[in-house]
mmCIF file of the C-alpha atoms, coordinates in Angstrom:
data_MODEL
# 
_entry.id   MODEL 
# 
loop_
_atom_site.group_PDB 
_atom_site.id 
_atom_site.type_symbol 
_atom_site.label_atom_id 
_atom_site.label_alt_id 
_atom_site.label_comp_id 
_atom_site.label_asym_id 
_atom_site.label_entity_id 
_atom_site.label_seq_id 
_atom_site.pdbx_PDB_ins_code 
_atom_site.Cartn_x 
_atom_site.Cartn_y 
_atom_site.Cartn_z 
_atom_site.occupancy 
_atom_site.B_iso_or_equiv 
_atom_site.pdbx_formal_charge 
_atom_site.auth_seq_id 
_atom_site.auth_comp_id 
_atom_site.auth_asym_id 
_atom_site.auth_atom_id 
_atom_site.pdbx_PDB_model_num 
ATOM 1  C CA . MET A 1 1  ? -1.207  -11.450 30.371  1.00 0.00 ? 1  MET A CA 1 
ATOM 2  C CA . ILE A 1 2  ? -1.251  -14.760 27.844  1.00 0.00 ? 2  ILE A CA 1 
ATOM 3  C CA . THR A 1 3  ? 0.987   -17.643 29.816  1.00 0.00 ? 3  THR A CA 1 
ATOM 4  C CA . LEU A 1 4  ? 2.188   -19.755 27.240  1.00 0.00 ? 4  LEU A CA 1 
ATOM 5  C CA . ALA A 1 5  ? 3.610   -23.207 27.224  1.00 0.00 ? 5  ALA A CA 1 
ATOM 6  C CA . LEU A 1 6  ? 7.288   -22.892 25.480  1.00 0.00 ? 6  LEU A CA 1 
ATOM 7  C CA . PRO A 1 7  ? 8.949   -26.402 24.516  1.00 0.00 ? 7  PRO A CA 1 
ATOM 8  C CA . GLU A 1 8  ? 11.823  -26.265 26.259  1.00 0.00 ? 8  GLU A CA 1 
ATOM 9  C CA . ASP A 1 9  ? 14.204  -26.096 23.699  1.00 0.00 ? 9  ASP A CA 1 
ATOM 10 C CA . VAL A 1 10 ? 12.241  -22.698 22.899  1.00 0.00 ? 10 VAL A CA 1 
ATOM 11 C CA . TYR A 1 11 ? 12.914  -21.393 26.397  1.00 0.00 ? 11 TYR A CA 1 
ATOM 12 C CA . GLU A 1 12 ? 16.470  -21.535 26.474  1.00 0.00 ? 12 GLU A CA 1 
ATOM 13 C CA . GLN A 1 13 ? 16.369  -19.467 23.281  1.00 0.00 ? 13 GLN A CA 1 
ATOM 14 C CA . LEU A 1 14 ? 14.486  -17.296 24.233  1.00 0.00 ? 14 LEU A CA 1 
ATOM 15 C CA . ILE A 1 15 ? 16.912  -17.032 27.878  1.00 0.00 ? 15 ILE A CA 1 
ATOM 16 C CA . GLN A 1 16 ? 19.779  -16.289 25.722  1.00 0.00 ? 16 GLN A CA 1 
ATOM 17 C CA . LEU A 1 17 ? 17.993  -13.811 23.771  1.00 0.00 ? 17 LEU A CA 1 
ATOM 18 C CA . GLN A 1 18 ? 17.081  -12.376 26.906  1.00 0.00 ? 18 GLN A CA 1 
ATOM 19 C CA . GLN A 1 19 ? 20.698  -11.999 27.944  1.00 0.00 ? 19 GLN A CA 1 
ATOM 20 C CA . GLU A 1 20 ? 21.510  -11.041 24.364  1.00 0.00 ? 20 GLU A CA 1 
ATOM 21 C CA . ARG A 1 21 ? 19.237  -7.554  24.391  1.00 0.00 ? 21 ARG A CA 1 
ATOM 22 C CA . ARG A 1 22 ? 20.411  -7.445  28.642  1.00 0.00 ? 22 ARG A CA 1 
ATOM 23 C CA . ASP A 1 23 ? 15.901  -7.433  29.027  1.00 0.00 ? 23 ASP A CA 1 
ATOM 24 C CA . PRO A 1 24 ? 14.790  -7.351  32.573  1.00 0.00 ? 24 PRO A CA 1 
ATOM 25 C CA . SER A 1 25 ? 12.676  -10.590 31.932  1.00 0.00 ? 25 SER A CA 1 
ATOM 26 C CA . PRO A 1 26 ? 12.060  -12.967 28.791  1.00 0.00 ? 26 PRO A CA 1 
ATOM 27 C CA . GLU A 1 27 ? 8.658   -11.981 28.999  1.00 0.00 ? 27 GLU A CA 1 
ATOM 28 C CA . ALA A 1 28 ? 9.745   -8.293  28.225  1.00 0.00 ? 28 ALA A CA 1 
ATOM 29 C CA . THR A 1 29 ? 11.934  -9.855  25.615  1.00 0.00 ? 29 THR A CA 1 
ATOM 30 C CA . LEU A 1 30 ? 9.276   -12.079 23.817  1.00 0.00 ? 30 LEU A CA 1 
ATOM 31 C CA . SER A 1 31 ? 6.874   -8.951  23.516  1.00 0.00 ? 31 SER A CA 1 
ATOM 32 C CA . ALA A 1 32 ? 9.556   -6.325  21.887  1.00 0.00 ? 32 ALA A CA 1 
ATOM 33 C CA . LEU A 1 33 ? 10.160  -9.182  19.498  1.00 0.00 ? 33 LEU A CA 1 
ATOM 34 C CA . ILE A 1 34 ? 6.047   -9.750  18.728  1.00 0.00 ? 34 ILE A CA 1 
ATOM 35 C CA . GLN A 1 35 ? 5.977   -5.860  18.588  1.00 0.00 ? 35 GLN A CA 1 
ATOM 36 C CA . GLY A 1 36 ? 9.200   -5.353  16.422  1.00 0.00 ? 36 GLY A CA 1 
ATOM 37 C CA . HIS A 1 37 ? 7.517   -8.229  13.646  1.00 0.00 ? 37 HIS A CA 1 
ATOM 38 C CA . LEU A 1 38 ? 4.524   -6.154  13.836  1.00 0.00 ? 38 LEU A CA 1 
ATOM 39 C CA . SER A 1 39 ? 6.238   -3.085  12.968  1.00 0.00 ? 39 SER A CA 1 
ATOM 40 C CA . SER A 1 40 ? 8.167   -4.433  10.346  1.00 0.00 ? 40 SER A CA 1 
ATOM 41 C CA . GLY A 1 41 ? 5.179   -6.213  9.237   1.00 0.00 ? 41 GLY A CA 1 
ATOM 42 C CA . LEU A 1 42 ? 2.869   -2.733  8.776   1.00 0.00 ? 42 LEU A CA 1 
ATOM 43 C CA . ALA A 1 43 ? 6.152   -0.918  7.876   1.00 0.00 ? 43 ALA A CA 1 
ATOM 44 C CA . GLU A 1 44 ? 6.402   -3.023  4.754   1.00 0.00 ? 44 GLU A CA 1 
ATOM 45 C CA . ARG A 1 45 ? 2.271   -2.934  4.146   1.00 0.00 ? 45 ARG A CA 1 
ATOM 46 C CA . VAL A 1 46 ? 2.127   0.765   4.017   1.00 0.00 ? 46 VAL A CA 1 
ATOM 47 C CA . GLN A 1 47 ? 5.505   0.532   1.750   1.00 0.00 ? 47 GLN A CA 1 
ATOM 48 C CA . VAL A 1 48 ? 2.829   -0.885  -0.562  1.00 0.00 ? 48 VAL A CA 1 
ATOM 49 C CA . LEU A 1 49 ? -0.036  0.564   -0.445  1.00 0.00 ? 49 LEU A CA 1 
ATOM 50 C CA . GLU A 1 50 ? 2.406   3.627   -1.154  1.00 0.00 ? 50 GLU A CA 1 
ATOM 51 C CA . ARG A 1 51 ? 3.631   2.080   -4.457  1.00 0.00 ? 51 ARG A CA 1 
ATOM 52 C CA . GLU A 1 52 ? -0.206  0.902   -5.237  1.00 0.00 ? 52 GLU A CA 1 
ATOM 53 C CA . LEU A 1 53 ? -1.862  4.650   -4.604  1.00 0.00 ? 53 LEU A CA 1 
ATOM 54 C CA . ALA A 1 54 ? 0.914   6.482   -6.738  1.00 0.00 ? 54 ALA A CA 1 
ATOM 55 C CA . SER A 1 55 ? 0.485   3.152   -9.723  1.00 0.00 ? 55 SER A CA 1 
ATOM 56 C CA . MET A 1 56 ? -3.626  4.079   -8.940  1.00 0.00 ? 56 MET A CA 1 
ATOM 57 C CA . LYS A 1 57 ? -2.531  7.677   -9.668  1.00 0.00 ? 57 LYS A CA 1 
ATOM 58 C CA . GLU A 1 58 ? -0.539  7.237   -12.978 1.00 0.00 ? 58 GLU A CA 1 
ATOM 59 C CA . GLN A 1 59 ? -3.232  4.686   -14.073 1.00 0.00 ? 59 GLN A CA 1 
ATOM 60 C CA . MET A 1 60 ? -5.745  7.921   -13.762 1.00 0.00 ? 60 MET A CA 1 
ATOM 61 C CA . GLY A 1 61 ? -3.640  10.706  -15.288 1.00 0.00 ? 61 GLY A CA 1 
ATOM 62 C CA . ALA A 1 62 ? -3.596  8.661   -18.185 1.00 0.00 ? 62 ALA A CA 1 
ATOM 63 C CA . VAL A 1 63 ? -7.796  8.217   -18.413 1.00 0.00 ? 63 VAL A CA 1 
ATOM 64 C CA . LEU A 1 64 ? -7.846  11.789  -17.275 1.00 0.00 ? 64 LEU A CA 1 
ATOM 65 C CA . GLN A 1 65 ? -5.952  12.303  -21.027 1.00 0.00 ? 65 GLN A CA 1 
ATOM 66 C CA . ALA A 1 66 ? -7.477  9.525   -22.894 1.00 0.00 ? 66 ALA A CA 1 
ATOM 67 C CA . ILE A 1 67 ? -11.026 11.481  -21.842 1.00 0.00 ? 67 ILE A CA 1 
ATOM 68 C CA . ALA A 1 68 ? -9.523  14.866  -22.248 1.00 0.00 ? 68 ALA A CA 1 
ATOM 69 C CA . LEU A 1 69 ? -8.432  13.749  -25.909 1.00 0.00 ? 69 LEU A CA 1 
ATOM 70 C CA . VAL A 1 70 ? -12.321 12.086  -26.181 1.00 0.00 ? 70 VAL A CA 1 
ATOM 71 C CA . ALA A 1 71 ? -13.794 15.395  -25.211 1.00 0.00 ? 71 ALA A CA 1 
ATOM 72 C CA . THR A 1 72 ? -12.205 17.276  -27.663 1.00 0.00 ? 72 THR A CA 1 
ATOM 73 C CA . ARG A 1 73 ? -12.367 15.110  -30.643 1.00 0.00 ? 73 ARG A CA 1 
ATOM 74 C CA . VAL A 1 74 ? -16.707 15.086  -29.628 1.00 0.00 ? 74 VAL A CA 1 
ATOM 75 C CA . ASP A 1 75 ? -15.948 18.987  -30.090 1.00 0.00 ? 75 ASP A CA 1 
ATOM 76 C CA . LEU A 1 76 ? -14.248 18.465  -33.286 1.00 0.00 ? 76 LEU A CA 1 
ATOM 77 C CA . MET A 1 77 ? -16.751 15.527  -34.561 1.00 0.00 ? 77 MET A CA 1 
ATOM 78 C CA . ILE A 1 78 ? -19.782 18.753  -33.455 1.00 0.00 ? 78 ILE A CA 1 
ATOM 79 C CA . GLU A 1 79 ? -21.307 20.281  -36.573 1.00 0.00 ? 79 GLU A CA 1 
ATOM 80 C CA . LEU A 1 80 ? -21.908 23.347  -36.332 1.00 0.00 ? 80 LEU A CA 1 
ATOM 81 C CA . PRO A 1 81 ? -24.944 25.893  -37.425 1.00 0.00 ? 81 PRO A CA 1 
ATOM 82 C CA . MET A 1 82 ? -24.546 26.502  -41.723 1.00 0.00 ? 82 MET A CA 1 
ATOM 83 C CA . LYS A 1 83 ? -25.843 29.157  -43.151 1.00 0.00 ? 83 LYS A CA 1 
ATOM 84 C CA . GLU A 1 84 ? -28.275 28.552  -46.123 1.00 0.00 ? 84 GLU A CA 1 
ATOM 85 C CA . GLY A 1 85 ? -26.362 28.789  -49.555 1.00 0.00 ? 85 GLY A CA 1 
ATOM 86 C CA . GLU A 1 86 ? -23.616 26.514  -47.981 1.00 0.00 ? 86 GLU A CA 1 
ATOM 87 C CA . PRO A 1 87 ? -22.524 23.788  -49.603 1.00 0.00 ? 87 PRO A CA 1 
ATOM 88 C CA . GLY A 1 88 ? -24.458 20.551  -47.417 1.00 0.00 ? 88 GLY A CA 1 
ATOM 89 C CA . ALA A 1 89 ? -26.881 23.225  -45.498 1.00 0.00 ? 89 ALA A CA 1 
ATOM 90 C CA . SER A 1 90 ? -30.459 21.950  -45.313 1.00 0.00 ? 90 SER A CA 1 
ATOM 91 C CA . SER A 1 91 ? -33.479 23.343  -47.232 1.00 0.00 ? 91 SER A CA 1 
# 
């Protein structure tokens, strides 16, 4: 257990909040507040990461489409072997 020295006004606010919440002790109130804060922070971070992941997936899809387009154009640019006697055939 960690011992905290709280200013008197902060401790009074903690006691008042404990009574409002009907927690068994000021320590339980403080612990619940800390856990709630950490949980909400983690939930917010997860949402940010989910948005970033969705954006990255969209970008990856666009990159893959561009690669497919370039590959198709390269395929079209490859010269097919010409038969002798056709225009452009080397002799």
